[in-house]
Coordinates of C-alpha atoms in Angstrom, one line a residue:
K1 CA 0.0 0.0 0.0
E2 CA 2.8 2.4 0.9
I3 CA 4.4 1.9 -2.5
V4 CA 1.1 2.6 -4.3
F5 CA 0.6 5.7 -2.2
D6 CA 4.1 6.9 -3.0
Y7 CA 3.3 6.4 -6.7
L8 CA 0.1 8.5 -6.3
K9 CA 2.0 11.2 -4.3
D10 CA 4.5 11.4 -7.2
R11 CA 1.7 11.8 -9.7
I12 CA 0.3 14.7 -7.6
Q13 CA 3.9 16.2 -7.4
L14 CA 4.5 15.9 -11.1
G15 CA 1.1 17.3 -12.0
Q16 CA 0.0 14.2 -14.0
K17 CA 2.3 13.4 -17.0
P18 CA 4.8 16.2 -17.7
S19 CA 6.5 16.3 -21.1
R20 CA 10.3 15.9 -21.4
G21 CA 10.5 19.5 -22.5
Q22 CA 8.8 20.6 -19.3
R23 CA 11.2 18.5 -17.2
N24 CA 14.3 20.0 -19.0
L25 CA 12.9 23.5 -18.5
E26 CA 12.5 22.8 -14.8
R27 CA 16.1 21.5 -14.6
L28 CA 17.5 24.7 -16.3
N29 CA 15.7 26.7 -13.6
G30 CA 17.3 24.5 -10.9
R31 CA 14.0 22.9 -9.9
D32 CA 14.0 19.3 -11.0
P33 CA 10.7 17.7 -9.9
A34 CA 12.4 14.3 -9.8
D35 CA 14.4 15.3 -6.8
K36 CA 11.2 15.3 -4.7
L37 CA 9.9 12.0 -6.0
C38 CA 9.4 9.0 -3.7
L39 CA 9.9 6.4 -6.6
H40 CA 12.2 6.5 -9.6
G41 CA 10.5 4.2 -12.0
L42 CA 8.6 0.9 -11.8
Y43 CA 11.1 -1.7 -13.0
F44 CA 10.9 -5.0 -11.1
A45 CA 8.4 -6.1 -8.4
I46 CA 8.4 -9.4 -6.5
V47 CA 5.1 -9.7 -4.6
D48 CA 5.1 -12.0 -1.5
E49 CA 1.7 -13.6 -0.8
A50 CA 0.8 -12.6 -4.4
D51 CA -2.8 -13.9 -4.4
S52 CA -3.6 -11.8 -1.3
I53 CA -2.2 -8.6 -2.9
L54 CA -3.0 -9.1 -6.6
I55 CA -6.4 -10.7 -6.1
D56 CA -8.0 -10.3 -2.7
E57 CA -7.1 -6.7 -2.1
A58 CA -7.7 -5.7 -5.7
R59 CA -11.4 -5.2 -5.1
T60 CA -10.8 -1.8 -3.5
P61 CA -9.0 1.1 -5.2
L62 CA -6.3 3.0 -3.3
I63 CA -7.2 6.7 -2.9
I64 CA -5.4 9.8 -1.6
S65 CA -7.9 12.2 -0.2
G66 CA -7.9 15.8 1.0
M67 CA -10.4 17.8 3.0
G68 CA -13.3 18.6 0.7
D69 CA -14.8 22.0 0.6
N70 CA -18.3 20.7 0.3
A71 CA -18.3 18.2 3.2
Y72 CA -21.7 17.3 4.4
E73 CA -22.6 18.6 7.8
A74 CA -22.8 16.2 10.7
K75 CA -26.5 16.9 11.1
I76 CA -27.2 15.6 7.5
Y77 CA -25.6 12.2 8.4
K78 CA -27.6 12.1 11.7
Q79 CA -30.8 12.9 9.8
A80 CA -30.0 10.2 7.2
Y81 CA -29.5 7.6 9.8
D82 CA -32.7 8.5 11.7
F83 CA -34.7 8.4 8.5
A84 CA -33.2 5.0 7.5
M85 CA -34.2 3.6 10.9
Q86 CA -37.8 4.7 10.3
L87 CA -38.1 2.6 7.1
E88 CA -39.4 -0.9 7.3
S89 CA -37.5 -3.9 5.9
G90 CA -39.4 -5.7 3.2
S91 CA -42.0 -3.1 2.5
D92 CA -39.8 0.1 2.2
F93 CA -36.5 -1.6 1.3
T94 CA -34.9 -4.9 0.6
V95 CA -31.6 -6.3 1.9
N96 CA -29.5 -8.7 -0.2
H97 CA -26.7 -10.1 2.0
S98 CA -25.1 -12.2 -0.7
Q99 CA -24.9 -9.2 -3.1
K100 CA -24.2 -6.8 -0.2
N101 CA -26.9 -4.5 -1.5
C102 CA -29.9 -2.5 -0.2
E103 CA -32.6 -1.2 -2.5
L104 CA -35.5 1.1 -1.8
T105 CA -38.9 -0.1 -3.0
K106 CA -41.3 2.2 -4.8
K107 CA -43.3 2.5 -1.5
G108 CA -40.0 3.2 0.3
K109 CA -39.1 6.1 -2.1
E110 CA -42.5 7.6 -1.6
R111 CA -42.3 7.3 2.2
L112 CA -38.8 8.8 2.2
A113 CA -40.0 11.8 0.2
D114 CA -42.8 12.2 2.7
I115 CA -40.7 12.1 5.9
T116 CA -38.1 14.4 4.5
K117 CA -40.6 16.9 3.1
S118 CA -39.9 19.8 5.5
T119 CA -36.3 19.1 6.6
G120 CA -34.2 21.4 4.5
R121 CA -33.0 22.0 0.9
F122 CA -30.6 19.0 1.0
W123 CA -33.5 16.5 1.0
T124 CA -35.4 18.1 -2.0
G125 CA -33.2 16.3 -4.6
Q126 CA -34.6 12.8 -5.2
N127 CA -31.3 11.1 -6.4
R128 CA -29.3 12.8 -3.6
R129 CA -31.6 11.7 -0.7
E130 CA -32.1 8.2 -2.0
E131 CA -28.3 7.7 -2.4
I132 CA -27.5 8.8 1.1
I133 CA -30.4 6.8 2.6
R134 CA -29.1 3.7 0.7
Q135 CA -25.7 4.3 2.3
A136 CA -27.4 4.6 5.7
L137 CA -29.2 1.3 5.1
F138 CA -25.8 -0.3 4.3
A139 CA -24.4 1.0 7.6
C140 CA -27.5 -0.3 9.5
Y141 CA -27.9 -3.7 8.0
L142 CA -24.8 -4.9 6.1
F143 CA -21.9 -3.7 8.2
E144 CA -21.4 -5.3 11.6
K145 CA -19.2 -4.2 14.5
D146 CA -16.3 -6.6 15.2
R147 CA -16.8 -8.2 11.8
D148 CA -16.4 -5.4 9.3
Y149 CA -15.0 -2.7 11.6
L150 CA -13.7 -2.1 15.1
V151 CA -14.4 0.8 17.4
R152 CA -11.2 1.8 19.1
D153 CA -10.5 5.0 21.1
G154 CA -13.7 6.5 19.8
K155 CA -12.8 5.9 16.1
V156 CA -14.1 3.5 13.5
E157 CA -11.3 1.3 12.0
I158 CA -12.0 -0.9 9.0
I159 CA -11.2 -4.7 9.4
D160 CA -9.6 -6.3 6.4
E161 CA -11.8 -9.4 5.8
F162 CA -8.8 -11.4 4.4
T163 CA -6.1 -10.6 6.9
G164 CA -8.2 -9.9 10.1
R165 CA -6.1 -6.8 10.7
T166 CA -7.3 -3.2 11.0
M167 CA -6.7 -0.5 8.4
A168 CA -6.6 2.5 10.7
D169 CA -5.9 5.1 7.9
R170 CA -8.6 3.8 5.5
S171 CA -12.2 5.0 5.3
W172 CA -15.2 4.1 3.2
E173 CA -16.4 6.4 0.5
R174 CA -19.6 8.4 -0.2
G175 CA -20.5 9.0 3.4
L176 CA -20.6 5.4 4.5
H177 CA -17.8 5.9 7.0
Q178 CA -19.6 8.9 8.5
L179 CA -22.9 7.0 8.8
I180 CA -21.2 4.1 10.6
E181 CA -19.7 6.7 12.9
V182 CA -23.2 8.0 13.6
K183 CA -24.4 4.4 14.2
E184 CA -21.6 3.8 16.8
E185 CA -22.0 7.3 18.3
C186 CA -18.4 8.3 17.4
E187 CA -17.2 11.7 16.5
I188 CA -18.2 12.3 12.8
T189 CA -15.2 13.0 10.6
S190 CA -15.4 15.2 7.4
Q191 CA -16.0 13.5 4.1
K192 CA -12.9 13.8 2.0
E193 CA -12.3 14.8 -1.6
T194 CA -10.4 12.4 -3.9
L195 CA -7.1 13.8 -5.1
A196 CA -5.7 10.6 -6.7
R197 CA -6.7 7.0 -7.1
I198 CA -5.6 3.8 -8.8
S199 CA -6.5 0.1 -8.6
Y200 CA -3.9 -2.6 -7.9
Q201 CA -4.6 -4.1 -11.3
R202 CA -3.5 -0.9 -13.1
F203 CA -0.6 -0.2 -10.8
F204 CA 1.1 -3.6 -10.9
R205 CA 0.8 -3.8 -14.7
R206 CA 3.0 -0.7 -14.9
Y207 CA 6.1 -2.6 -13.8
R208 CA 8.3 -3.7 -16.6
L209 CA 8.9 -7.0 -14.8
L210 CA 6.5 -8.6 -12.4
A211 CA 6.7 -11.8 -10.4
G212 CA 5.2 -13.2 -7.2
M213 CA 5.0 -16.1 -4.8
T214 CA 2.2 -17.8 -2.9
G215 CA 1.1 -21.2 -1.8
T216 CA -2.5 -20.7 -3.0
A217 CA -2.5 -19.6 -6.6
R218 CA -4.3 -22.6 -8.2
E219 CA -7.8 -21.2 -8.0
V220 CA -6.9 -17.9 -9.5
Q221 CA -4.3 -18.8 -12.1
D222 CA -6.7 -17.8 -15.0
E223 CA -7.2 -14.3 -13.5
L224 CA -3.5 -13.8 -12.9
R225 CA -2.9 -14.7 -16.5
S226 CA -5.7 -12.5 -18.0
V227 CA -5.2 -9.4 -15.8
Y228 CA -1.4 -9.4 -15.0
R229 CA -0.1 -11.6 -17.9
L230 CA 1.5 -13.9 -15.3
N231 CA 1.7 -17.6 -15.7
V232 CA 1.6 -19.8 -12.6
V233 CA 4.4 -22.4 -12.1
K234 CA 4.2 -25.0 -9.4
I235 CA 7.4 -25.5 -7.4
P236 CA 7.8 -28.6 -5.2
T237 CA 8.0 -28.1 -1.4
N238 CA 11.5 -28.1 0.2
L239 CA 10.5 -31.2 2.2
P240 CA 7.7 -33.7 1.8
V241 CA 4.3 -32.5 3.3
I242 CA 3.1 -34.9 6.0
R243 CA 0.3 -32.9 7.5
R244 CA -2.9 -35.0 7.8
Q245 CA -6.5 -33.9 7.0
R246 CA -9.2 -35.0 9.3
R247 CA -12.8 -35.5 8.1
P248 CA -14.8 -32.2 8.1
H249 CA -17.9 -32.0 10.3
L250 CA -21.0 -30.0 9.7
F251 CA -23.5 -29.3 12.5
P252 CA -27.1 -28.1 12.2
D253 CA -26.7 -25.0 14.4
A254 CA -24.0 -22.8 16.0
E255 CA -24.5 -24.0 19.5
T256 CA -23.9 -27.6 18.7
K257 CA -20.8 -26.6 16.7
W258 CA -19.2 -24.7 19.6
Q259 CA -19.8 -27.5 22.0
A260 CA -18.1 -29.9 19.6
V261 CA -15.2 -27.4 19.1
L262 CA -14.8 -27.2 22.9
K263 CA -14.8 -31.0 23.3
K264 CA -12.2 -31.4 20.6
I265 CA -10.0 -28.7 22.0
K266 CA -10.1 -30.3 25.5
R267 CA -9.2 -33.7 24.0
I268 CA -6.3 -32.5 21.8
N269 CA -5.0 -30.2 24.6
G270 CA -5.0 -33.1 27.0
E271 CA -2.6 -34.9 24.6
G272 CA -0.2 -31.9 25.0
R273 CA -0.5 -30.8 21.4
P274 CA -0.7 -27.1 20.5
I275 CA -3.9 -26.0 18.8
L276 CA -4.6 -23.0 16.5
V277 CA -8.3 -22.3 16.1
G278 CA -9.3 -20.1 13.2
T279 CA -12.5 -17.9 13.3
R280 CA -14.0 -15.6 10.7
S281 CA -14.4 -12.4 12.8
V282 CA -13.4 -10.6 16.0
A283 CA -16.8 -11.3 17.5
T284 CA -16.6 -15.1 17.0
S285 CA -13.0 -15.2 18.4
E286 CA -14.2 -13.3 21.5
H287 CA -17.2 -15.7 21.8
L288 CA -14.9 -18.8 21.7
S289 CA -12.5 -17.1 24.1
K290 CA -15.4 -16.7 26.6
L291 CA -16.4 -20.4 26.2
L292 CA -12.8 -21.4 26.8
D293 CA -12.6 -19.2 30.0
E294 CA -15.8 -20.9 31.3
A295 CA -14.2 -24.3 30.6
G296 CA -11.1 -23.3 32.5
L297 CA -8.8 -23.7 29.4
P298 CA -5.9 -21.1 29.3
H299 CA -5.5 -19.6 25.8
R300 CA -4.4 -16.6 23.9
V301 CA -6.5 -14.6 21.4
L302 CA -5.2 -12.9 18.3
N303 CA -7.5 -10.6 16.4
A304 CA -7.7 -7.0 15.3
Q305 CA -7.8 -5.9 18.9
Q306 CA -4.4 -7.5 19.7
D307 CA -2.7 -6.7 16.4
K308 CA 0.3 -5.0 18.2
N309 CA 1.4 -8.3 19.7
E310 CA 0.6 -10.4 16.6
A311 CA 4.1 -11.7 15.9
E312 CA 4.7 -12.6 19.5
I313 CA 1.4 -14.4 20.0
I314 CA 1.6 -16.4 16.8
S315 CA 5.3 -17.3 17.3
E316 CA 4.4 -19.1 20.5
A317 CA 1.4 -21.0 19.0
G318 CA 3.5 -24.1 18.5
Q319 CA 4.5 -24.6 22.1
Q320 CA 3.3 -27.7 24.0
G321 CA -0.2 -27.3 25.3
Q322 CA -0.7 -23.9 23.8
I323 CA -4.3 -22.9 22.7
T324 CA -4.4 -19.9 20.3
V325 CA -7.7 -18.5 19.0
A326 CA -7.1 -16.3 15.9
T327 CA -9.1 -14.7 13.1
N328 CA -8.4 -16.7 10.0
M329 CA -5.5 -14.8 8.6
A330 CA -4.0 -13.2 11.7
G331 CA -0.4 -14.1 12.1
R332 CA 0.2 -14.9 8.5
G333 CA 3.8 -14.1 7.7
T334 CA 5.2 -15.3 11.1
D335 CA 6.5 -18.9 11.3
I336 CA 5.0 -21.2 13.9
I337 CA 8.0 -23.0 15.3
L338 CA 7.1 -26.3 17.1
G339 CA 8.2 -26.5 20.8
K340 CA 10.4 -29.2 22.2
G341 CA 8.9 -32.7 21.8
V342 CA 5.7 -31.4 20.0
D343 CA 6.7 -33.2 16.8
K344 CA 6.5 -36.5 18.6
L345 CA 3.0 -35.7 19.8
G346 CA 1.8 -35.1 16.2
G347 CA 2.7 -31.4 15.7
L348 CA 0.3 -28.4 15.6
H349 CA -3.4 -29.0 15.0
V350 CA -5.3 -26.3 13.1
M351 CA -9.1 -26.1 13.5
S352 CA -11.3 -23.9 11.3
T353 CA -14.7 -23.0 12.8
E354 CA -16.2 -21.6 9.7
R355 CA -15.7 -21.7 5.9
H356 CA -14.4 -18.6 4.3
T357 CA -16.0 -17.3 1.1
A358 CA -12.8 -18.1 -0.8
R359 CA -11.4 -21.6 -0.8
R360 CA -7.8 -20.2 -0.9
I361 CA -8.3 -18.6 2.5
D362 CA -9.3 -21.9 4.0
R363 CA -6.2 -23.5 2.6
Q364 CA -4.0 -20.7 3.9
L365 CA -5.2 -21.3 7.4
F366 CA -4.7 -25.0 7.2
G367 CA -1.2 -24.4 5.8
R368 CA -0.2 -22.9 9.1
C369 CA 0.6 -26.5 10.3
G370 CA 2.9 -29.1 8.8
R371 CA 5.4 -26.6 7.4
Q372 CA 8.9 -27.6 6.4
G373 CA 8.3 -31.3 6.8
D374 CA 6.9 -30.9 10.3
P375 CA 4.0 -33.2 11.4
G376 CA 0.6 -31.6 11.8
S377 CA -3.1 -32.0 11.2
Y378 CA -6.2 -29.9 10.4
E379 CA -9.9 -30.1 10.3
L380 CA -13.1 -28.1 9.6
L381 CA -16.0 -27.8 12.0
A382 CA -18.8 -25.7 10.5
S383 CA -22.5 -25.2 11.0
L384 CA -25.5 -24.2 8.9
D385 CA -25.8 -21.0 11.0
D386 CA -22.4 -19.8 9.5
E387 CA -22.4 -16.7 7.3
I388 CA -21.7 -18.7 4.1
F389 CA -25.1 -20.4 4.3
Q390 CA -27.1 -17.6 5.9
S391 CA -25.9 -14.8 3.5
Y392 CA -25.1 -16.6 0.3
L393 CA -27.7 -19.5 0.0
A394 CA -31.1 -18.6 -1.3
P395 CA -33.8 -18.7 1.5
Y396 CA -35.9 -21.3 -0.2
L397 CA -32.8 -23.7 -0.3
R398 CA -31.8 -23.3 3.3
P399 CA -34.2 -26.0 4.7
I400 CA -32.6 -28.7 2.5
P401 CA -29.1 -28.7 4.0
K402 CA -30.6 -28.3 7.5
K403 CA -32.5 -31.6 7.1
L404 CA -29.4 -33.3 5.7
A405 CA -27.2 -32.0 8.5
Y406 CA -29.4 -33.8 11.1
L407 CA -28.6 -37.1 9.4
S408 CA -25.4 -38.8 10.5
Y409 CA -24.9 -40.6 7.2
P410 CA -21.6 -39.8 5.5
A411 CA -23.4 -39.3 2.2
S412 CA -25.6 -36.4 3.7
Q413 CA -22.5 -34.7 5.2
W414 CA -20.7 -35.1 1.8
L415 CA -23.7 -33.5 0.0
V416 CA -23.8 -30.5 2.3
N417 CA -20.0 -30.0 2.1
L418 CA -20.3 -30.2 -1.7
L419 CA -23.0 -27.5 -1.5
A420 CA -20.7 -25.3 0.6
S421 CA -17.9 -25.7 -2.0
Y422 CA -20.4 -24.7 -4.7
I423 CA -21.3 -21.5 -2.8
Q424 CA -17.6 -20.7 -2.4
I425 CA -17.1 -21.1 -6.2
Q426 CA -20.1 -18.8 -6.9
V427 CA -18.9 -16.1 -4.4
E428 CA -15.4 -16.3 -6.0
K429 CA -16.9 -15.7 -9.4
R430 CA -18.9 -12.8 -8.0
N431 CA -15.7 -11.3 -6.5
F432 CA -13.9 -11.7 -9.8
I433 CA -16.6 -9.8 -11.6
A434 CA -16.3 -7.0 -8.9
R435 CA -12.5 -6.8 -9.5
R436 CA -13.0 -6.8 -13.3
D437 CA -15.6 -4.1 -13.1
L438 CA -13.4 -2.0 -10.9
M439 CA -10.5 -2.3 -13.4
H440 CA -12.7 -1.4 -16.3
F441 CA -14.1 1.6 -14.3
D442 CA -10.6 2.7 -13.5
E443 CA -9.6 2.5 -17.1
S444 CA -12.7 4.3 -18.4
L445 CA -12.3 7.0 -15.7
D446 CA -8.8 7.6 -17.0
D447 CA -10.1 7.9 -20.6
I448 CA -12.9 10.2 -19.6
L449 CA -10.6 12.6 -17.8
A450 CA -7.8 12.4 -20.4
F451 CA -8.6 15.9 -21.7
S452 CA -8.9 17.5 -18.3
G453 CA -5.3 16.8 -17.1
T454 CA -6.7 15.3 -13.8
G455 CA -7.5 11.8 -12.7
E456 CA -4.7 9.6 -11.5

């Protein structure tokens, strides 16, 4: 991110794309703009965890903002949130969790026009009022505390869904960040004006030579080839992989799942083996921590709230008898070294408590054990109350896996797991379309602004 922001700062410094003549003239006057640049060309980039950077994080453009002159007043956001709370789900608006979208119905638009009738000039414009109310509905119904964001020291910090870490200097666009601040009763910050923006896709394609490394590129090799013109080559591991996969378990509800998770943790911990338990969000990691406290099991928690001690916590996760609860990607990049005698006990055991929307993220969590020829094992314990079923499976289909999950037959479990894999594939396709649309929008924006001398 810092490299991309340095590139955008240079673009602002150079005033877009100066000609060679302009540069020479500046040099004659003793003011070479290149002396103030952060970067001096984009020649060769080697990207570690390439799928995380080039794919997962490519859904959001990187933007440098300044204070806007026409920032909405705090009272507008407060009014918008209050109006949104007066609307009724189903009749006035619809919420689509799988598409992460809220839409006003015809009745809702009419009701909104009625309740904003005498509240000031801002609310007289139909498109303007409907847009900000739509953002307020997003804040109310699609964004959850301790899953999508964290409130720390009175400020809203975005949680990166792929890494589990906070992005303290990032904010959502178009008033969404301010509306979430209203929701959480935080101080409302000013909406900012975009000074420069670029997507990862466009930035990394500007390097003359580009390469990367990751252990989970198989599912996205077609996208890496089509977007970045990169071919994927499989390199054998340094030592043979001897980690063992245990049979996945699917439970009909969350309560049954957590009881099973606790039972397994107790049993494996009793053997002296270290355990790393992966969760999807801060909220679920805190919930499991509470259950472990009640069961009298000492443990450490690693999520966005403990990110300052991340390397220390994860580096100790391989010690004998250690229980570590972490958001799925927390600690990635720090090796888990097995403690003395742990290899003879079977190594680190990794337990996932929920499927991620991308199969690669599941594999990345499981890959925390059994590294460099060490022994290890992993398993998945999921339930039909998990987000992947509740948000991405059509309501009329939800009773079917519920009935199958109550059956103990291996075939029924296999069918439900197959359904979950199908949902993951569909969500991955949807995310690919979002990244592709962002790239096309970025390119078209550059073309539209070509004559204005602004843009990137």
